[in-house]
XYZ file of C-alpha atoms in Angstrom:
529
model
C 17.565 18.713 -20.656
C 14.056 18.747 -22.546
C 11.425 16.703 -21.869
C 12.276 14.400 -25.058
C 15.872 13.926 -23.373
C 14.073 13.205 -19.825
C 11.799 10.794 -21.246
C 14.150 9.185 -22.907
C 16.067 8.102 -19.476
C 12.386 7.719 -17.694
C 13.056 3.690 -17.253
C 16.874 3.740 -16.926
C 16.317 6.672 -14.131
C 13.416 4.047 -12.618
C 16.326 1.616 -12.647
C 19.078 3.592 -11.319
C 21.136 2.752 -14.697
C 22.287 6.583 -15.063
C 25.226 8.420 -13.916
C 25.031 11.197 -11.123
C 25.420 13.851 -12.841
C 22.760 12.665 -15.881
C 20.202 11.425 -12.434
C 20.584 15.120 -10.916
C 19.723 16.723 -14.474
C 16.833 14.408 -14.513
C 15.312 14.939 -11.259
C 16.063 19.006 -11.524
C 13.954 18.786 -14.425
C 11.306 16.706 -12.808
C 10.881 19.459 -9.809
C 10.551 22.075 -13.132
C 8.414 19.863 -15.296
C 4.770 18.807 -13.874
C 4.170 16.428 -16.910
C 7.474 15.107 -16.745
C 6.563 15.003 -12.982
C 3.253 13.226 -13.812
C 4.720 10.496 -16.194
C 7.227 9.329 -13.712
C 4.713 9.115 -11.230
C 2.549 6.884 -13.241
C 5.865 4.899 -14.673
C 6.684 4.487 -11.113
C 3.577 3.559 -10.003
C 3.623 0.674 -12.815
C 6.969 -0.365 -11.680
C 5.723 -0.733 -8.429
C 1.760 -1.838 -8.639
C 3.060 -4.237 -11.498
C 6.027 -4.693 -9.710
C 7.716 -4.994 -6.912
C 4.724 -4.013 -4.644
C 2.391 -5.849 -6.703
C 4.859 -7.592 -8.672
C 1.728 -9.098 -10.586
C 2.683 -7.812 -13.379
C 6.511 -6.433 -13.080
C 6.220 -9.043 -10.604
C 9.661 -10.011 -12.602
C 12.807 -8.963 -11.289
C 13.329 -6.612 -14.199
C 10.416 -5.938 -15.993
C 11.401 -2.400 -16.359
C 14.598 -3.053 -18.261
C 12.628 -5.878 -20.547
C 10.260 -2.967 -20.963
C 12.665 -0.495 -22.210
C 14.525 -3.124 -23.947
C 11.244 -4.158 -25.733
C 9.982 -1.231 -25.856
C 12.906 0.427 -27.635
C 12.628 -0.867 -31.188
C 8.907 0.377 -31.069
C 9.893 3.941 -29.954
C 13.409 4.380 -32.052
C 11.787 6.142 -34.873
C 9.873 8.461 -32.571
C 12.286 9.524 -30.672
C 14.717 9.948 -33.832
C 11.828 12.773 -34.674
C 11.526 13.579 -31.157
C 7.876 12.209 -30.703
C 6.482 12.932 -27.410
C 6.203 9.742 -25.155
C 1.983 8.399 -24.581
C 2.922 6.784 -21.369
C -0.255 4.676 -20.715
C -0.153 3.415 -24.559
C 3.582 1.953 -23.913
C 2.506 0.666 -20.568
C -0.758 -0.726 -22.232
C 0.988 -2.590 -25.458
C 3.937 -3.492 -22.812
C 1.583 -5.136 -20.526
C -0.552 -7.039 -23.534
C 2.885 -8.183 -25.362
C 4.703 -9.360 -22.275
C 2.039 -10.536 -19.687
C -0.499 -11.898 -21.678
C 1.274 -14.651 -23.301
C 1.999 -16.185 -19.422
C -1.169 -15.265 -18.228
C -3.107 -17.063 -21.158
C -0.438 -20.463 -20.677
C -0.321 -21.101 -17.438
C -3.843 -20.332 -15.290
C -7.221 -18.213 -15.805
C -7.027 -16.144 -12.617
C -9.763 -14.494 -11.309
C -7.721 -11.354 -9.955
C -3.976 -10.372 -9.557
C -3.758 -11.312 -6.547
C -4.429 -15.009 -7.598
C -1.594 -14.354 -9.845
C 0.844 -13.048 -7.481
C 0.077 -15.805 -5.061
C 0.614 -18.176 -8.022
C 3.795 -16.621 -9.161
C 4.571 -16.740 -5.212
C 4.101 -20.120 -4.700
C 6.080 -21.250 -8.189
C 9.153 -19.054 -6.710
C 8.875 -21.531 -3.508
C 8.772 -24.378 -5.719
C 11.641 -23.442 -7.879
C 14.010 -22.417 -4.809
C 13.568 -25.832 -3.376
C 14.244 -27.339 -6.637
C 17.373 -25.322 -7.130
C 18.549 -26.287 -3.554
C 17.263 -30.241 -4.298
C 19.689 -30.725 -7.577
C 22.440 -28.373 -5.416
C 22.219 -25.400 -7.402
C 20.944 -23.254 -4.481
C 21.305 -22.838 -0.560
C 19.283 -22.276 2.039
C 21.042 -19.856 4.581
C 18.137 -18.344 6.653
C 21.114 -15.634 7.957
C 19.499 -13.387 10.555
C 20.535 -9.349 11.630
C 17.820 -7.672 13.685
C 18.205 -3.315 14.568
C 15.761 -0.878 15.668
C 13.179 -3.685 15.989
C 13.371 -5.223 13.250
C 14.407 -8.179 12.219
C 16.079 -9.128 8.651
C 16.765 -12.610 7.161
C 18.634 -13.620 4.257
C 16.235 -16.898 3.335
C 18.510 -18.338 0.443
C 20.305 -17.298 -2.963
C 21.031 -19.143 -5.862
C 23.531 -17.943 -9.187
C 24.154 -18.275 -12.327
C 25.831 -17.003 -15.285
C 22.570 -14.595 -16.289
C 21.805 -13.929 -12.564
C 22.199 -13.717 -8.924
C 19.299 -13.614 -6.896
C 19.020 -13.285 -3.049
C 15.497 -14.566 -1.621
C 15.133 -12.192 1.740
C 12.518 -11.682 4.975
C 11.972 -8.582 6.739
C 9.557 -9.121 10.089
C 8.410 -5.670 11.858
C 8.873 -7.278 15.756
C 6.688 -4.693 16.539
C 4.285 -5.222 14.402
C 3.644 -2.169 13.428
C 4.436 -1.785 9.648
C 6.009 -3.958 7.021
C 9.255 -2.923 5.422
C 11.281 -3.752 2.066
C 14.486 -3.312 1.025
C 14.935 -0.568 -1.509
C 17.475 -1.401 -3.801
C 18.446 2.027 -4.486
C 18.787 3.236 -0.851
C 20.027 1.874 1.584
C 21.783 -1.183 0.397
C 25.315 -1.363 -0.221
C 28.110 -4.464 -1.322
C 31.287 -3.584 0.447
C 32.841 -5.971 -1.639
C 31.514 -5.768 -5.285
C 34.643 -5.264 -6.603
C 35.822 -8.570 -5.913
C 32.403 -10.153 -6.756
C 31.787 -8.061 -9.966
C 33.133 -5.960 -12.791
C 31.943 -2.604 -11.315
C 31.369 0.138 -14.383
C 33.210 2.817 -13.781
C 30.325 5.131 -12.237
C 30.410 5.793 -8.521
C 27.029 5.321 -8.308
C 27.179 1.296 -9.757
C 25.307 -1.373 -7.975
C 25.093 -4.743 -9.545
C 21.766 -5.425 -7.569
C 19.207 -3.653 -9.869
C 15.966 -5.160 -9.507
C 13.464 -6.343 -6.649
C 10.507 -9.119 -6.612
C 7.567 -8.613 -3.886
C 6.660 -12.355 -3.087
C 3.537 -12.800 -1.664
C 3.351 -12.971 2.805
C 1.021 -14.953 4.547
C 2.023 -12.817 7.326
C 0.951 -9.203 7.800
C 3.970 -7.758 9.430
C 6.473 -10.438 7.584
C 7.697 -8.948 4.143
C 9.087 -11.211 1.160
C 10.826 -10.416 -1.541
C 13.923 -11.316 -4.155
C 17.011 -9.111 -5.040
C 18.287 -9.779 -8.666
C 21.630 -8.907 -9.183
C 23.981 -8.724 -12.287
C 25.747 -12.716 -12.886
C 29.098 -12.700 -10.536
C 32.239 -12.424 -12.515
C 33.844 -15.051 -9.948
C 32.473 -18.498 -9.959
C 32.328 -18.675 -6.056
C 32.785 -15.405 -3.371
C 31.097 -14.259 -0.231
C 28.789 -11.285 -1.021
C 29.324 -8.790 2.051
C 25.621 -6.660 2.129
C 25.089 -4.088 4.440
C 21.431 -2.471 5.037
C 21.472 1.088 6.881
C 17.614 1.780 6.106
C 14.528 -0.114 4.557
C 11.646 1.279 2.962
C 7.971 1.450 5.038
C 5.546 0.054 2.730
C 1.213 1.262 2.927
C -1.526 -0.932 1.863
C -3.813 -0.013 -1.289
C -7.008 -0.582 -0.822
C -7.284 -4.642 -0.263
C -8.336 -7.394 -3.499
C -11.852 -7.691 -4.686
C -11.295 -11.495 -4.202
C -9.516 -11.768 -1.108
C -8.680 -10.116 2.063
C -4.863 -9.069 1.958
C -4.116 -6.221 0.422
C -1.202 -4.730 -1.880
C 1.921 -2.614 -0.835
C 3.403 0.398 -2.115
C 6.555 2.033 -0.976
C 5.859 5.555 0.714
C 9.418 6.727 0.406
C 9.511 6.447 4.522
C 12.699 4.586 5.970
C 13.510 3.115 8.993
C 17.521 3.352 9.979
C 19.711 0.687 11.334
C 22.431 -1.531 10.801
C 21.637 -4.927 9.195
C 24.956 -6.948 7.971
C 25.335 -10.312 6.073
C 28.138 -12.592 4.564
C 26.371 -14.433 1.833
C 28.635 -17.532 0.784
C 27.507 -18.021 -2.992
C 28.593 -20.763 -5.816
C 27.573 -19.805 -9.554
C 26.977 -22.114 -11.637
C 27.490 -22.266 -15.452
C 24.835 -22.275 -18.057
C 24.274 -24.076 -21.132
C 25.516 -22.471 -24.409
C 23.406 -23.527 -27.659
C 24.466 -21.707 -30.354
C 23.253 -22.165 -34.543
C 22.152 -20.051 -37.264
C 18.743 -20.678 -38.411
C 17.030 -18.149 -40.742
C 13.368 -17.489 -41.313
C 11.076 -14.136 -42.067
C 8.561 -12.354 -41.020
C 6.279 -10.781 -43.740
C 9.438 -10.037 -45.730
C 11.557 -9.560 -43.146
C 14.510 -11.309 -42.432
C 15.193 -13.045 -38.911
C 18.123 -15.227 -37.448
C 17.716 -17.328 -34.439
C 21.508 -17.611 -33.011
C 21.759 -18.609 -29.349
C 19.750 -20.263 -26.817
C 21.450 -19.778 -23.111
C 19.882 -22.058 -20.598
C 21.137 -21.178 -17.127
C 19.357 -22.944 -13.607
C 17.184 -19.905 -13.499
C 16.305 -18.704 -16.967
C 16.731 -19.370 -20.685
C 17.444 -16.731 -22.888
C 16.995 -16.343 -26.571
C 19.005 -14.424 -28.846
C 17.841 -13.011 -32.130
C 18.065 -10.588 -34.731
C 15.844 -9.432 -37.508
C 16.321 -6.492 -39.937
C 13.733 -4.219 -41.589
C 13.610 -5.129 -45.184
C 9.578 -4.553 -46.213
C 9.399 -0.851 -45.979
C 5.814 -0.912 -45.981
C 6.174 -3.679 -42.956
C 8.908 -2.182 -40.507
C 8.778 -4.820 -37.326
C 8.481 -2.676 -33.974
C 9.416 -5.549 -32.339
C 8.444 -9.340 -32.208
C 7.244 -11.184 -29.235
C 7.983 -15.380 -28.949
C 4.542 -17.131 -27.902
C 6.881 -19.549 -26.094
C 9.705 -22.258 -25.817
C 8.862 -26.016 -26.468
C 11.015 -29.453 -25.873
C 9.645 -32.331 -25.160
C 5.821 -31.442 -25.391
C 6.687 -28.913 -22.609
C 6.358 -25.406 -23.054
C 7.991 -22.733 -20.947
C 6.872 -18.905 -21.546
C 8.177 -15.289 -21.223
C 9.317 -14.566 -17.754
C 9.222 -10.925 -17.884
C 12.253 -9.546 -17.357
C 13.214 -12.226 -14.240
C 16.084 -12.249 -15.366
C 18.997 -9.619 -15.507
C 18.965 -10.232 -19.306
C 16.686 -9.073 -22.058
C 16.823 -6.229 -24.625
C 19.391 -5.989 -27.486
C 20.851 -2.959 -29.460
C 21.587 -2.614 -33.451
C 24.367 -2.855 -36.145
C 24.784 -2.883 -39.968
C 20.615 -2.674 -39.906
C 20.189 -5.795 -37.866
C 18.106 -5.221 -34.726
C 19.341 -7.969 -31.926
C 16.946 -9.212 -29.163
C 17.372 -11.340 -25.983
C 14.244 -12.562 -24.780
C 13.680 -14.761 -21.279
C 11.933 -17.345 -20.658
C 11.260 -19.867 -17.831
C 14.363 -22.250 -17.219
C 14.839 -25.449 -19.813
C 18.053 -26.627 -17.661
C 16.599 -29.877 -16.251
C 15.071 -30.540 -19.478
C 18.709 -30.497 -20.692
C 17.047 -30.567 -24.445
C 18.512 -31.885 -27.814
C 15.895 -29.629 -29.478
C 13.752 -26.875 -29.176
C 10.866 -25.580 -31.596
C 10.373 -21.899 -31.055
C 6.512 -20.342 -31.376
C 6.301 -16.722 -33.471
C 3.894 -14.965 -31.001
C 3.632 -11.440 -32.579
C 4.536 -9.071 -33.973
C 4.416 -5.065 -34.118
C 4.518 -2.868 -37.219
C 5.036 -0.006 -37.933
C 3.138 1.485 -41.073
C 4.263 4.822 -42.955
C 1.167 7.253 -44.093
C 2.220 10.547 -43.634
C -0.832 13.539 -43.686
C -0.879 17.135 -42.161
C -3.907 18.887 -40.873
C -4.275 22.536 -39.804
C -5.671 23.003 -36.674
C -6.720 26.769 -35.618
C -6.948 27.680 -32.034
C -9.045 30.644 -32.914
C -11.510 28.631 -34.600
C -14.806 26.813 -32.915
C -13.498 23.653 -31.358
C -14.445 20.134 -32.124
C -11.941 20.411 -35.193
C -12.286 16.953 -37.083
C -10.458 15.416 -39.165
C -10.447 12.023 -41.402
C -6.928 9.499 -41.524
C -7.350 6.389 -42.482
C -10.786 6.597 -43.062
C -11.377 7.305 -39.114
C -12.279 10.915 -37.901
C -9.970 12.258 -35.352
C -11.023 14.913 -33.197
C -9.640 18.158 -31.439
C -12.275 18.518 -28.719
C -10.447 20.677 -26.512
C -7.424 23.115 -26.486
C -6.071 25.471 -23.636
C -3.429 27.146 -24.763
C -0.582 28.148 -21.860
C 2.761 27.258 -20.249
C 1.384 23.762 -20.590
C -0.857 23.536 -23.617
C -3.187 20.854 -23.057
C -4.402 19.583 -25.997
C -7.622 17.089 -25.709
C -8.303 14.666 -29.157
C -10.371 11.516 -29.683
C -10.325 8.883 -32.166
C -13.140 7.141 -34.055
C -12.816 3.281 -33.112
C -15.399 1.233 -36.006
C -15.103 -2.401 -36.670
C -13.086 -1.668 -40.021
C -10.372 0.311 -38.871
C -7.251 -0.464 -39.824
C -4.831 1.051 -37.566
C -3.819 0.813 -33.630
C -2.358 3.650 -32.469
C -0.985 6.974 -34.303
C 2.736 8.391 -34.098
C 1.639 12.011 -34.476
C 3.093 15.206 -33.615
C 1.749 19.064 -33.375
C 3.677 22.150 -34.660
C 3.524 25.612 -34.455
C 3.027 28.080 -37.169
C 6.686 28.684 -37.878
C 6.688 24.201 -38.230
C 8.742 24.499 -34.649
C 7.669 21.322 -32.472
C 7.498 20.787 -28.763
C 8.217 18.421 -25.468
C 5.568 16.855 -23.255
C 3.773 14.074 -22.906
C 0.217 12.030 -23.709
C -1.855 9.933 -21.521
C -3.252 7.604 -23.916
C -6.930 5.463 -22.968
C -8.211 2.979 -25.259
C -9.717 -0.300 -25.842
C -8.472 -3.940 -26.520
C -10.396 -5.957 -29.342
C -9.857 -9.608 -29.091
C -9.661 -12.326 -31.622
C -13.569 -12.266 -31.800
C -13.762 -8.863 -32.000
C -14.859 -8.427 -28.307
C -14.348 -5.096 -27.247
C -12.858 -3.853 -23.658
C -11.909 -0.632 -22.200
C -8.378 -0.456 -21.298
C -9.226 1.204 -17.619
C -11.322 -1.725 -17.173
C -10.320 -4.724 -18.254
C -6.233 -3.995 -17.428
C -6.442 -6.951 -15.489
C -8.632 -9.420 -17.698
C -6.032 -9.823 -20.883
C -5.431 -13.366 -19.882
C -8.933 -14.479 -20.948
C -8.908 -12.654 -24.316
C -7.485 -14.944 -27.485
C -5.185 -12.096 -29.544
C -5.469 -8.922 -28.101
C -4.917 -5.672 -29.430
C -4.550 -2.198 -28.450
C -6.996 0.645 -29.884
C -6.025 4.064 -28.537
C -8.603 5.913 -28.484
C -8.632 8.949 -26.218
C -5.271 11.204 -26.276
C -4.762 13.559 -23.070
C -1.610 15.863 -24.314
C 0.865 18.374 -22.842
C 3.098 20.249 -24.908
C 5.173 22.900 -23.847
C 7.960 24.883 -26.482
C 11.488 23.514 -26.441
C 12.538 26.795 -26.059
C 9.915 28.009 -23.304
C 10.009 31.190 -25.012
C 6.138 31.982 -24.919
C 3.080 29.430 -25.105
C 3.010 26.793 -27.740
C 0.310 27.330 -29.949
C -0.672 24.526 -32.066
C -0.779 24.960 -35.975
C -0.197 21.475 -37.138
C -1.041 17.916 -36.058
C 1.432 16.153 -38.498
C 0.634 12.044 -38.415
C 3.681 10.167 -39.771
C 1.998 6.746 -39.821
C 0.577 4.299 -37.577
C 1.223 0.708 -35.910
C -0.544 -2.899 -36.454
C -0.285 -6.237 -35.006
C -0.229 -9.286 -36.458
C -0.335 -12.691 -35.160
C 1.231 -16.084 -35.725
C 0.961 -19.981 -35.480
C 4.407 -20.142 -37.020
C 7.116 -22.481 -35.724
C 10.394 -22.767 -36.121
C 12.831 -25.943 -35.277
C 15.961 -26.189 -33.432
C 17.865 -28.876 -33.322
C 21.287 -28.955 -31.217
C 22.842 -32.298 -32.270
């Protein structure tokens, strides 16, 4: 495997969505491959600072998958070329398309921790409303080994999800400790619970929520598994290590502090018998057509399960100078309430592609007490992708900066070490009229051969007002900016030959186009009578 073919599999590997033999050819490439090695680490860190450690902003059960799945419209023509990945400008579009539009809906928070402790305290609320209208149970089932104690709070299921609410107290009080989904954790039973694929390796649990602890030695958090395929079972989960968790350096605006995972278990023997009743969802489905500058897009299905509501859609490319990346939903409304984009919290999201059509699931917060007769649906976004191809020679033996003009903004080589790894060092002009977001670029050699690697991208977000704020900076701030978008600016790149025959020496720096946003006040009407 290259690097293109790694990167490819970075969130599904993240996931533990791949085969064995495809995971071992991953992570033997990622003990070869520094930059590969590098990009995972930051990926990782994301899924975990934005996630389950954090979970401020993966906070959602599967934000990784709704990433991928979001992400992969945006990326297909890339990769088709074999474009390099620029990790931090996926993570920094990600994080503006998909936590923005909840940020901005529900509360201004100062800091994410005021978010996590919000999304914290919702979770509560929901639980008990789940076990108020009997769609959930309380179970508070206890196991304690080597000192620690484990306790299975509660679960609730539907037909988009299971999810199993859980406590982990260090008696010792020593360290805290989460489950790691991927280690450790085993259903005896799955096979009478779930459709297993056929891989060895299959776990229907495939997701984790940190939830925020009042406690410093008592650990909360959410397992999200697949939807059972029986409407009532007993799951039977057994626990033979948990994951230590370390503190990052503790919130500007309070006192407690965020966890990581260190990749340190404790060992023991923790076993429950879950008793757990799905319950069905509510199927919606029509065929209402709109379009999006010249695009065409169906809305076809609205699922609204106890837990989540999911969207389905599909839209097809059909203004070539206008090619949709993907589109983002501002939110759900019915009955003067509006529910938003839940991030991936459910084990749902994403979509695939047929006969041109591009289909989408998107989640949102749960409708099912609402129990709506109509819905009007608000266009949030949406990303294009623009074709402008141009080809500039760069010359290693010449003086470096090398500039260049695209777009009528001056890129510029300012650095270039040619070796193994080729790093490769270029900045982008960012004036009030320029046109473009970020670049889908590639380098070449002399004899037009391309390579793998990967780009750290930096950059700033201009709002609405055309307030400007460095991405490093202001990561944390989107909620308080009206229309965001991405500027990359500042490319750190990696390139190594395919064939690692020699150093890569770069000739060309071939731009294929670039991407735009555009934003909406457009609504669209439902009706289900």
């Amino acid at each position: 495997m290259d690097c293109n073919d790694v990167q490819e599999y970075f969130i599904d590997y993240l996931e533990e969505n791949l085969g064995e033999l495809t995971r071992k050819k991953i992570e033997q490439h990622l003990t070869e491959c520094e930059n590969c090695k590098k990009d995972m680490k930051e990926l990782q860190m994301i899924a975990v600072i934005l996630d389950s450690e954090s979970d401020l902003i993966q906070v959602p059960d599967d934000f990784m998958r709704n990433v991928r799945n979001t992400v992969s419209n945006t990326q297909e023509s890339r990769q088709k070329k074999s474009k390099h990945r620029a990790t931090m400008g996926i993570v920094a579009t990600l994080f503006l398309t998909l936590f923005v539009g909840t940020a901005v809906a529900t509360n201004s928070f100062t800091s994410v921790m005021d978010w996590w402790k919000d999304l914290s305290n919702n979770q509560n609320e929901q639980m008990q409303d789940y076990v108020q209208n009997g769609l959930g149970e309380y179970l508070n089932l206890e196991a304690e080994s080597n000192g620690v104690k484990v306790t299975i709070t509660s679960v609730v299921a539907d037909d988009i999800q299971t999810l199993i609410y859980y406590e982990i107290e260090d008696q010792r009080k020593d360290n805290n400790y989460m489950i790691n989904y991927n280690e450790g954790l085993q259903i005896t039973n799955q096979d009478e619970i779930w459709v297993s694929k056929d891989e060895p390796s299959y776990s229907p649990v495939s997701s984790s929520l940190s939830i925020y602890s009042e406690s410093n030695h008592v650990y909360r958090g959410r397992l999200g598994a697949a939807p059972m395929s029986t409407d009532e079972g007993t799951i039977h989960l057994e626990l033979s290590k948990l994951e230590k968790l370390s503190n990052t350096p503790k919130d500007t605006e309070g006192s407690q502090s965020i966890s990581i995972g260190t990749n340190e278990f404790i060992e023991g023997d923790w076993r429950f018998d879950i008793p757990v009743k799905k319950h069905p969802a509510i199927v919606h489905e029509f065929q209402v057509e709109t379009e999006i500058d010249g695009n065409p897009v169906i809305f076809d299905k609205l699922t609204i399960a106890p837990t989540i509501t999911v969207l389905s859609y599909q839209y097809r490319n059909e203004n070539p100078n206008r090619k949709i990346q993907y589109l983002t939903i501002a939110s759900l409304e019915s009955k003067g309430k509006h529910v938003y984009g839940q991030l991936g919290l459910a084990g749902s999201g994403g979509g695939g592609s047929a006969d041109g059509w591009n289909s989408v699931e998107t989640t949102f917060e749960s409708l099912y007490f609402e129990k709506p007769t109509d819905v009007l649906i608000h266009i949030g976004s949406a990303s294009y992708s623009i074709e402008e191809q141009a080809q500039f020679a760069v010359d290693v033996s010449k003086e470096l900066p090398q500039t260049f003009e695209y777009g009528g903004n001056k890129i510029c080589i300012k650095q270039i070490e040619v070796g193994e790894r080729t790093k490769i060092e270029m900045t982008e002009e960012l004036h009030h009229k320029r046109v473009y977001e970020r670049l889908d670029y590639r380098f070449y050699d002399k004899d037009g051969q391309g390579a793998s690697g990967g780009t750290n991208v930096d950059g700033y977000y201009i709002d609405k007002h055309g307030g400007k704020y460095k991405v490093n900076e202001n990561f944390y701030r989107l909620n308080e900016l009206e229309h965001p978008r991405f500027f990359s600016t500042e490319h750190h790149i990696q390139l190594y030959r395919d064939d690692k025959e020699g150093d890569f020496v770069p000739a060309v720096l071939e731009i294929e186009g670039y991407s735009v946003t555009s934003f909406y006040d457009d609504i669209i009407e439902i009706s289900f009578e």
